[in-house]
Amino acid sequence: MGIFSRRRTETLDPLPAAGPATPFPGTAGGGATATLDPGLRALSGHWTVDRPHSRIGFSVRHAMVTTVRGAFADYDSALYFDGTRPENSRAELVIRVASVDTGVEQRDAHLVGPDFFDARRHPEMVFRSTSTVHDGGETFTMAGDLTIRDVTRPVELQLDYLGSVLDPFGFERTGFDGTTTIDRTEWGLVYNQRLEAGGTMVSEKVRLQFDISAIRAEQPG
């Protein structure tokens, strides 16, 4: 089978389903439930990211005049969506930073070295959600803790639901796009060089991008 026909997923232990009386702290109880699309309500359950059809990536301004893009190839995931009370939805993502790929070997080697990710000492980047809010329509805000180089700080992902389908191989599949922008220096990624004309070689602002195709996972027994 080719890459477009195989089911390939890498998973963490399934996340527990949250009961209806235990929303994440700071969420709005479930007031948005009445406006949730029936298709979204049908997505309740456990999901896992289908890596060949997904992308965990980033973009950053380089030398003030262009944008460099990259992605991580090696990661594990656990997703749970509560279609009745979206505030109980959750996600966990563990990324092996040594799998970074920007298309330039020398740049990738620099990124995994001590100036940036320091993959030998800090091999993983981790996101764990802490709350999910349905903003209306097919848009959600998922807050969580992002850990890079053993520094953990809060972030918010803006998520857009793209739809769901039963694919030709019998797998129930759903899609989300997510984005957030972080200041990398807040996680200890402080390396830079000044430019003669002003500014820096690498922007401190990094846009993280999550293009997710997920397959419904086995329910925990």
mmCIF file of N, CA and C in Angstrom, residues 21-124:
data_model
loop_
_atom_site.group_PDB
_atom_site.id
_atom_site.type_symbol
_atom_site.label_atom_id
_atom_site.label_comp_id
_atom_site.label_asym_id
_atom_site.label_seq_id
_atom_site.Cartn_x
_atom_site.Cartn_y
_atom_site.Cartn_z
ATOM 1 N N ALA A 21 -20.104 16.880 34.814
ATOM 2 C CA ALA A 21 -20.069 17.794 35.960
ATOM 3 C C ALA A 21 -18.670 18.290 36.256
ATOM 4 N N THR A 22 -17.698 17.969 35.390
ATOM 5 C CA THR A 22 -16.317 18.320 35.711
ATOM 6 C C THR A 22 -15.648 19.053 34.566
ATOM 7 N N PRO A 23 -16.154 20.231 34.183
ATOM 8 C CA PRO A 23 -15.475 21.001 33.132
ATOM 9 C C PRO A 23 -14.139 21.504 33.613
ATOM 10 N N PHE A 24 -13.251 21.838 32.675
ATOM 11 C CA PHE A 24 -11.976 22.424 33.037
ATOM 12 C C PHE A 24 -12.198 23.715 33.802
ATOM 13 N N PRO A 25 -11.313 24.043 34.761
ATOM 14 C CA PRO A 25 -11.437 25.316 35.471
ATOM 15 C C PRO A 25 -11.420 26.482 34.498
ATOM 16 N N GLY A 26 -12.278 27.470 34.762
ATOM 17 C CA GLY A 26 -12.259 28.684 33.963
ATOM 18 C C GLY A 26 -13.053 28.618 32.682
ATOM 19 N N THR A 27 -13.750 27.481 32.421
ATOM 20 C CA THR A 27 -14.559 27.413 31.216
ATOM 21 C C THR A 27 -15.992 27.758 31.548
ATOM 22 N N ALA A 28 -16.740 28.017 30.519
ATOM 23 C CA ALA A 28 -18.072 28.573 30.720
ATOM 24 C C ALA A 28 -19.139 27.493 30.747
ATOM 25 N N GLY A 29 -18.932 26.479 31.579
ATOM 26 C CA GLY A 29 -19.963 25.494 31.839
ATOM 27 C C GLY A 29 -20.456 24.751 30.629
ATOM 28 N N GLY A 30 -20.937 25.223 29.637
ATOM 29 C CA GLY A 30 -21.501 24.533 28.494
ATOM 30 C C GLY A 30 -22.527 25.392 27.817
ATOM 31 N N GLY A 31 -22.428 26.708 28.041
ATOM 32 C CA GLY A 31 -23.410 27.608 27.486
ATOM 33 C C GLY A 31 -23.463 27.588 25.978
ATOM 34 N N ALA A 32 -22.378 27.151 25.314
ATOM 35 C CA ALA A 32 -22.367 27.161 23.847
ATOM 36 C C ALA A 32 -22.940 25.890 23.254
ATOM 37 N N THR A 33 -23.328 24.920 24.113
ATOM 38 C CA THR A 33 -23.760 23.631 23.608
ATOM 39 C C THR A 33 -24.938 23.754 22.651
ATOM 40 N N ALA A 34 -25.873 24.671 22.924
ATOM 41 C CA ALA A 34 -27.082 24.782 22.114
ATOM 42 C C ALA A 34 -26.770 25.164 20.676
ATOM 43 N N THR A 35 -25.661 25.836 20.429
ATOM 44 C CA THR A 35 -25.318 26.287 19.087
ATOM 45 C C THR A 35 -24.334 25.363 18.395
ATOM 46 N N LEU A 36 -23.965 24.258 19.035
ATOM 47 C CA LEU A 36 -22.990 23.350 18.447
ATOM 48 C C LEU A 36 -23.628 22.587 17.295
ATOM 49 N N ASP A 37 -22.947 22.561 16.161
ATOM 50 C CA ASP A 37 -23.436 21.881 14.980
ATOM 51 C C ASP A 37 -23.630 20.393 15.269
ATOM 52 N N PRO A 38 -24.724 19.768 14.764
ATOM 53 C CA PRO A 38 -24.932 18.336 14.999
ATOM 54 C C PRO A 38 -23.760 17.481 14.535
ATOM 55 N N GLY A 39 -23.105 17.897 13.447
ATOM 56 C CA GLY A 39 -21.942 17.144 12.993
ATOM 57 C C GLY A 39 -20.817 17.148 14.000
ATOM 58 N N LEU A 40 -20.642 18.263 14.701
ATOM 59 C CA LEU A 40 -19.628 18.329 15.746
ATOM 60 C C LEU A 40 -20.019 17.466 16.930
ATOM 61 N N ARG A 41 -21.294 17.466 17.295
ATOM 62 C CA ARG A 41 -21.730 16.646 18.424
ATOM 63 C C ARG A 41 -21.464 15.169 18.154
ATOM 64 N N ALA A 42 -21.535 14.760 16.885
ATOM 65 C CA ALA A 42 -21.310 13.363 16.526
ATOM 66 C C ALA A 42 -19.846 12.955 16.643
ATOM 67 N N LEU A 43 -18.949 13.918 16.858
ATOM 68 C CA LEU A 43 -17.519 13.610 16.930
ATOM 69 C C LEU A 43 -17.068 13.166 18.314
ATOM 70 N N SER A 44 -17.970 13.083 19.268
ATOM 71 C CA SER A 44 -17.579 12.714 20.631
ATOM 72 C C SER A 44 -16.767 11.422 20.631
ATOM 73 N N GLY A 45 -15.666 11.432 21.379
ATOM 74 C CA GLY A 45 -14.850 10.238 21.513
ATOM 75 C C GLY A 45 -13.370 10.522 21.396
ATOM 76 N N HIS A 46 -12.601 9.460 21.312
ATOM 77 C CA HIS A 46 -11.145 9.524 21.275
ATOM 78 C C HIS A 46 -10.646 9.479 19.832
ATOM 79 N N TRP A 47 -9.622 10.296 19.556
ATOM 80 C CA TRP A 47 -9.059 10.406 18.218
ATOM 81 C C TRP A 47 -7.541 10.405 18.312
ATOM 82 N N THR A 48 -6.906 10.055 17.206
ATOM 83 C CA THR A 48 -5.454 10.146 17.152
ATOM 84 C C THR A 48 -5.036 10.755 15.819
ATOM 85 N N VAL A 49 -3.973 11.530 15.840
ATOM 86 C CA VAL A 49 -3.510 12.223 14.637
ATOM 87 C C VAL A 49 -2.942 11.214 13.640
ATOM 88 N N ASP A 50 -3.369 11.315 12.394
ATOM 89 C CA ASP A 50 -2.849 10.489 11.303
ATOM 90 C C ASP A 50 -1.653 11.217 10.699
ATOM 91 N N ARG A 51 -0.462 10.800 11.076
ATOM 92 C CA ARG A 51 0.732 11.589 10.768
ATOM 93 C C ARG A 51 0.988 11.812 9.276
ATOM 94 N N PRO A 52 0.847 10.803 8.410
ATOM 95 C CA PRO A 52 1.143 11.072 6.996
ATOM 96 C C PRO A 52 0.237 12.121 6.360
ATOM 97 N N HIS A 53 -0.913 12.389 6.983
ATOM 98 C CA HIS A 53 -1.850 13.347 6.405
ATOM 99 C C HIS A 53 -2.015 14.574 7.291
ATOM 100 N N SER A 54 -1.068 14.788 8.172
ATOM 101 C CA SER A 54 -1.096 15.933 9.080
ATOM 102 C C SER A 54 0.254 16.635 9.041
ATOM 103 N N ARG A 55 0.281 17.839 9.590
ATOM 104 C CA ARG A 55 1.533 18.590 9.650
ATOM 105 C C ARG A 55 1.569 19.402 10.936
ATOM 106 N N ILE A 56 2.629 19.199 11.708
ATOM 107 C CA ILE A 56 2.902 20.018 12.887
ATOM 108 C C ILE A 56 4.072 20.910 12.508
ATOM 109 N N GLY A 57 3.805 22.176 12.237
ATOM 110 C CA GLY A 57 4.844 23.016 11.666
ATOM 111 C C GLY A 57 4.974 24.370 12.328
ATOM 112 N N PHE A 58 5.857 25.177 11.760
ATOM 113 C CA PHE A 58 6.110 26.518 12.284
ATOM 114 C C PHE A 58 6.630 27.392 11.156
ATOM 115 N N SER A 59 6.528 28.694 11.355
ATOM 116 C CA SER A 59 7.133 29.648 10.431
ATOM 117 C C SER A 59 7.712 30.794 11.238
ATOM 118 N N VAL A 60 8.827 31.344 10.751
ATOM 119 C CA VAL A 60 9.523 32.407 11.471
ATOM 120 C C VAL A 60 10.200 33.322 10.455
ATOM 121 N N ARG A 61 10.204 34.610 10.739
ATOM 122 C CA ARG A 61 10.851 35.568 9.845
ATOM 123 C C ARG A 61 12.372 35.440 9.962
ATOM 124 N N HIS A 62 13.052 35.428 8.808
ATOM 125 C CA HIS A 62 14.508 35.287 8.761
ATOM 126 C C HIS A 62 15.109 36.517 8.103
ATOM 127 N N ALA A 63 16.097 37.116 8.753
ATOM 128 C CA ALA A 63 16.812 38.288 8.236
ATOM 129 C C ALA A 63 15.865 39.446 7.934
ATOM 130 N N MET A 64 14.713 39.456 8.571
ATOM 131 C CA MET A 64 13.731 40.540 8.471
ATOM 132 C C MET A 64 13.007 40.598 7.126
ATOM 133 N N VAL A 65 13.391 39.751 6.158
ATOM 134 C CA VAL A 65 12.852 39.938 4.809
ATOM 135 C C VAL A 65 12.202 38.693 4.215
ATOM 136 N N THR A 66 12.321 37.536 4.869
ATOM 137 C CA THR A 66 11.741 36.322 4.300
ATOM 138 C C THR A 66 11.232 35.443 5.432
ATOM 139 N N THR A 67 10.512 34.393 5.076
ATOM 140 C CA THR A 67 9.934 33.486 6.065
ATOM 141 C C THR A 67 10.478 32.085 5.854
ATOM 142 N N VAL A 68 10.979 31.484 6.931
ATOM 143 C CA VAL A 68 11.437 30.097 6.915
ATOM 144 C C VAL A 68 10.347 29.231 7.535
ATOM 145 N N ARG A 69 10.059 28.107 6.897
ATOM 146 C CA ARG A 69 9.049 27.181 7.396
ATOM 147 C C ARG A 69 9.666 25.827 7.680
ATOM 148 N N GLY A 70 9.145 25.165 8.686
ATOM 149 C CA GLY A 70 9.626 23.839 9.032
ATOM 150 C C GLY A 70 8.518 23.023 9.660
ATOM 151 N N ALA A 71 8.811 21.742 9.924
ATOM 152 C CA ALA A 71 7.823 20.848 10.516
ATOM 153 C C ALA A 71 8.534 19.768 11.315
ATOM 154 N N PHE A 72 7.765 19.111 12.176
ATOM 155 C CA PHE A 72 8.271 18.004 12.985
ATOM 156 C C PHE A 72 7.620 16.714 12.493
ATOM 157 N N ALA A 73 8.442 15.695 12.238
ATOM 158 C CA ALA A 73 7.939 14.449 11.669
ATOM 159 C C ALA A 73 7.588 13.409 12.715
ATOM 160 N N ASP A 74 8.147 13.523 13.922
ATOM 161 C CA ASP A 74 8.009 12.467 14.928
ATOM 162 C C ASP A 74 7.277 13.008 16.145
ATOM 163 N N TYR A 75 6.078 12.515 16.384
ATOM 164 C CA TYR A 75 5.308 12.957 17.540
ATOM 165 C C TYR A 75 4.240 11.923 17.879
ATOM 166 N N ASP A 76 3.765 11.964 19.111
ATOM 167 C CA ASP A 76 2.659 11.137 19.577
ATOM 168 C C ASP A 76 1.505 12.053 19.963
ATOM 169 N N SER A 77 0.296 11.516 19.929
ATOM 170 C CA SER A 77 -0.870 12.349 20.195
ATOM 171 C C SER A 77 -1.943 11.574 20.937
ATOM 172 N N ALA A 78 -2.765 12.316 21.667
ATOM 173 C CA ALA A 78 -3.988 11.783 22.261
ATOM 174 C C ALA A 78 -5.014 12.908 22.241
ATOM 175 N N LEU A 79 -6.171 12.646 21.663
ATOM 176 C CA LEU A 79 -7.210 13.660 21.520
ATOM 177 C C LEU A 79 -8.529 13.106 22.041
ATOM 178 N N TYR A 80 -9.277 13.954 22.737
ATOM 179 C CA TYR A 80 -10.630 13.582 23.155
ATOM 180 C C TYR A 80 -11.548 14.760 22.889
ATOM 181 N N PHE A 81 -12.642 14.502 22.179
ATOM 182 C CA PHE A 81 -13.610 15.560 21.890
ATOM 183 C C PHE A 81 -14.940 15.209 22.525
ATOM 184 N N ASP A 82 -15.498 16.160 23.277
ATOM 185 C CA ASP A 82 -16.808 15.994 23.902
ATOM 186 C C ASP A 82 -17.806 16.837 23.113
ATOM 187 N N GLY A 83 -18.631 16.178 22.319
ATOM 188 C CA GLY A 83 -19.557 16.890 21.462
ATOM 189 C C GLY A 83 -20.752 17.463 22.180
ATOM 190 N N THR A 84 -20.984 17.040 23.418
ATOM 191 C CA THR A 84 -22.075 17.589 24.208
ATOM 192 C C THR A 84 -21.617 18.771 25.039
ATOM 193 N N ARG A 85 -20.432 18.637 25.610
ATOM 194 C CA ARG A 85 -19.839 19.719 26.401
ATOM 195 C C ARG A 85 -18.420 19.950 25.889
ATOM 196 N N PRO A 86 -18.249 20.779 24.887
ATOM 197 C CA PRO A 86 -16.930 20.962 24.274
ATOM 198 C C PRO A 86 -15.861 21.413 25.251
ATOM 199 N N GLU A 87 -16.266 22.062 26.356
ATOM 200 C CA GLU A 87 -15.278 22.520 27.336
ATOM 201 C C GLU A 87 -14.541 21.358 27.984
ATOM 202 N N ASN A 88 -15.072 20.140 27.862
ATOM 203 C CA ASN A 88 -14.398 18.970 28.407
ATOM 204 C C ASN A 88 -13.451 18.312 27.404
ATOM 205 N N SER A 89 -13.364 18.845 26.208
ATOM 206 C CA SER A 89 -12.441 18.295 25.213
ATOM 207 C C SER A 89 -11.006 18.574 25.622
ATOM 208 N N ARG A 90 -10.100 17.718 25.180
ATOM 209 C CA ARG A 90 -8.703 17.855 25.599
ATOM 210 C C ARG A 90 -7.767 17.261 24.557
ATOM 211 N N ALA A 91 -6.503 17.636 24.674
ATOM 212 C CA ALA A 91 -5.502 17.151 23.725
ATOM 213 C C ALA A 91 -4.139 17.103 24.389
ATOM 214 N N GLU A 92 -3.333 16.167 23.936
ATOM 215 C CA GLU A 92 -1.938 16.074 24.377
ATOM 216 C C GLU A 92 -1.082 15.728 23.166
ATOM 217 N N LEU A 93 0.041 16.423 23.040
ATOM 218 C CA LEU A 93 0.939 16.234 21.906
ATOM 219 C C LEU A 93 2.369 16.232 22.421
ATOM 220 N N VAL A 94 3.120 15.177 22.097
ATOM 221 C CA VAL A 94 4.523 15.060 22.493
ATOM 222 C C VAL A 94 5.365 14.990 21.217
ATOM 223 N N ILE A 95 6.205 15.992 21.012
ATOM 224 C CA ILE A 95 6.983 16.130 19.782
ATOM 225 C C ILE A 95 8.452 15.870 20.066
ATOM 226 N N ARG A 96 9.088 14.995 19.269
ATOM 227 C CA ARG A 96 10.537 14.808 19.349
ATOM 228 C C ARG A 96 11.196 15.896 18.493
ATOM 229 N N VAL A 97 11.871 16.821 19.168
ATOM 230 C CA VAL A 97 12.375 17.999 18.456
ATOM 231 C C VAL A 97 13.484 17.652 17.471
ATOM 232 N N ALA A 98 14.160 16.522 17.659
ATOM 233 C CA ALA A 98 15.211 16.125 16.721
ATOM 234 C C ALA A 98 14.660 15.806 15.340
ATOM 235 N N SER A 99 13.342 15.695 15.221
ATOM 236 C CA SER A 99 12.734 15.393 13.922
ATOM 237 C C SER A 99 12.433 16.644 13.109
ATOM 238 N N VAL A 100 12.915 17.807 13.553
ATOM 239 C CA VAL A 100 12.630 19.052 12.840
ATOM 240 C C VAL A 100 13.213 19.011 11.426
ATOM 241 N N ASP A 101 12.469 19.549 10.483
ATOM 242 C CA ASP A 101 12.903 19.553 9.082
ATOM 243 C C ASP A 101 12.501 20.878 8.446
ATOM 244 N N THR A 102 13.510 21.678 8.093
ATOM 245 C CA THR A 102 13.266 22.935 7.376
ATOM 246 C C THR A 102 13.719 22.856 5.930
ATOM 247 N N GLY A 103 14.201 21.682 5.523
ATOM 248 C CA GLY A 103 14.676 21.514 4.160
ATOM 249 C C GLY A 103 16.138 21.839 3.959
ATOM 250 N N VAL A 104 16.831 22.258 5.032
ATOM 251 C CA VAL A 104 18.260 22.580 4.956
ATOM 252 C C VAL A 104 18.961 21.870 6.115
ATOM 253 N N GLU A 105 19.813 20.886 5.812
ATOM 254 C CA GLU A 105 20.423 20.069 6.854
ATOM 255 C C GLU A 105 21.226 20.899 7.847
ATOM 256 N N GLN A 106 21.992 21.864 7.355
ATOM 257 C CA GLN A 106 22.816 22.679 8.243
ATOM 258 C C GLN A 106 21.942 23.472 9.218
ATOM 259 N N ARG A 107 20.840 24.007 8.729
ATOM 260 C CA ARG A 107 19.935 24.758 9.598
ATOM 261 C C ARG A 107 19.260 23.831 10.609
ATOM 262 N N ASP A 108 18.863 22.640 10.164
ATOM 263 C CA ASP A 108 18.237 21.694 11.085
ATOM 264 C C ASP A 108 19.199 21.294 12.195
ATOM 265 N N ALA A 109 20.476 21.079 11.845
ATOM 266 C CA ALA A 109 21.475 20.731 12.855
ATOM 267 C C ALA A 109 21.642 21.858 13.869
ATOM 268 N N HIS A 110 21.583 23.108 13.403
ATOM 269 C CA HIS A 110 21.671 24.247 14.315
ATOM 270 C C HIS A 110 20.454 24.287 15.238
ATOM 271 N N LEU A 111 19.274 24.007 14.703
ATOM 272 C CA LEU A 111 18.056 24.063 15.506
ATOM 273 C C LEU A 111 18.044 23.026 16.625
ATOM 274 N N VAL A 112 18.580 21.840 16.385
ATOM 275 C CA VAL A 112 18.558 20.804 17.426
ATOM 276 C C VAL A 112 19.726 20.943 18.394
ATOM 277 N N GLY A 113 20.653 21.863 18.121
ATOM 278 C CA GLY A 113 21.801 22.077 18.990
ATOM 279 C C GLY A 113 21.502 22.986 20.162
ATOM 280 N N PRO A 114 22.529 23.298 20.967
ATOM 281 C CA PRO A 114 22.344 24.073 22.200
ATOM 282 C C PRO A 114 21.792 25.477 21.994
ATOM 283 N N ASP A 115 22.000 26.084 20.823
ATOM 284 C CA ASP A 115 21.498 27.443 20.607
ATOM 285 C C ASP A 115 19.972 27.513 20.576
ATOM 286 N N PHE A 116 19.343 26.400 20.215
ATOM 287 C CA PHE A 116 17.882 26.407 20.090
ATOM 288 C C PHE A 116 17.270 25.297 20.948
ATOM 289 N N PHE A 117 16.848 24.185 20.348
ATOM 290 C CA PHE A 117 16.119 23.173 21.113
ATOM 291 C C PHE A 117 16.984 22.382 22.087
ATOM 292 N N ASP A 118 18.280 22.266 21.809
ATOM 293 C CA ASP A 118 19.168 21.468 22.658
ATOM 294 C C ASP A 118 18.580 20.070 22.855
ATOM 295 N N ALA A 119 18.376 19.367 21.730
ATOM 296 C CA ALA A 119 17.653 18.103 21.734
ATOM 297 C C ALA A 119 18.314 17.029 22.582
ATOM 298 N N ARG A 120 19.615 17.086 22.749
ATOM 299 C CA ARG A 120 20.277 16.067 23.563
ATOM 300 C C ARG A 120 19.826 16.153 25.018
ATOM 301 N N ARG A 121 19.662 17.363 25.531
ATOM 302 C CA ARG A 121 19.239 17.548 26.923
ATOM 303 C C ARG A 121 17.728 17.656 27.067
ATOM 304 N N HIS A 122 17.054 18.134 26.025
ATOM 305 C CA HIS A 122 15.609 18.359 26.090
ATOM 306 C C HIS A 122 14.975 17.777 24.821
ATOM 307 N N PRO A 123 14.831 16.465 24.752
ATOM 308 C CA PRO A 123 14.428 15.828 23.493
ATOM 309 C C PRO A 123 12.982 16.052 23.078
ATOM 310 N N GLU A 124 12.129 16.494 24.013
ATOM 311 C CA GLU A 124 10.710 16.580 23.691
ATOM 312 C C GLU A 124 10.135 17.974 23.924
#
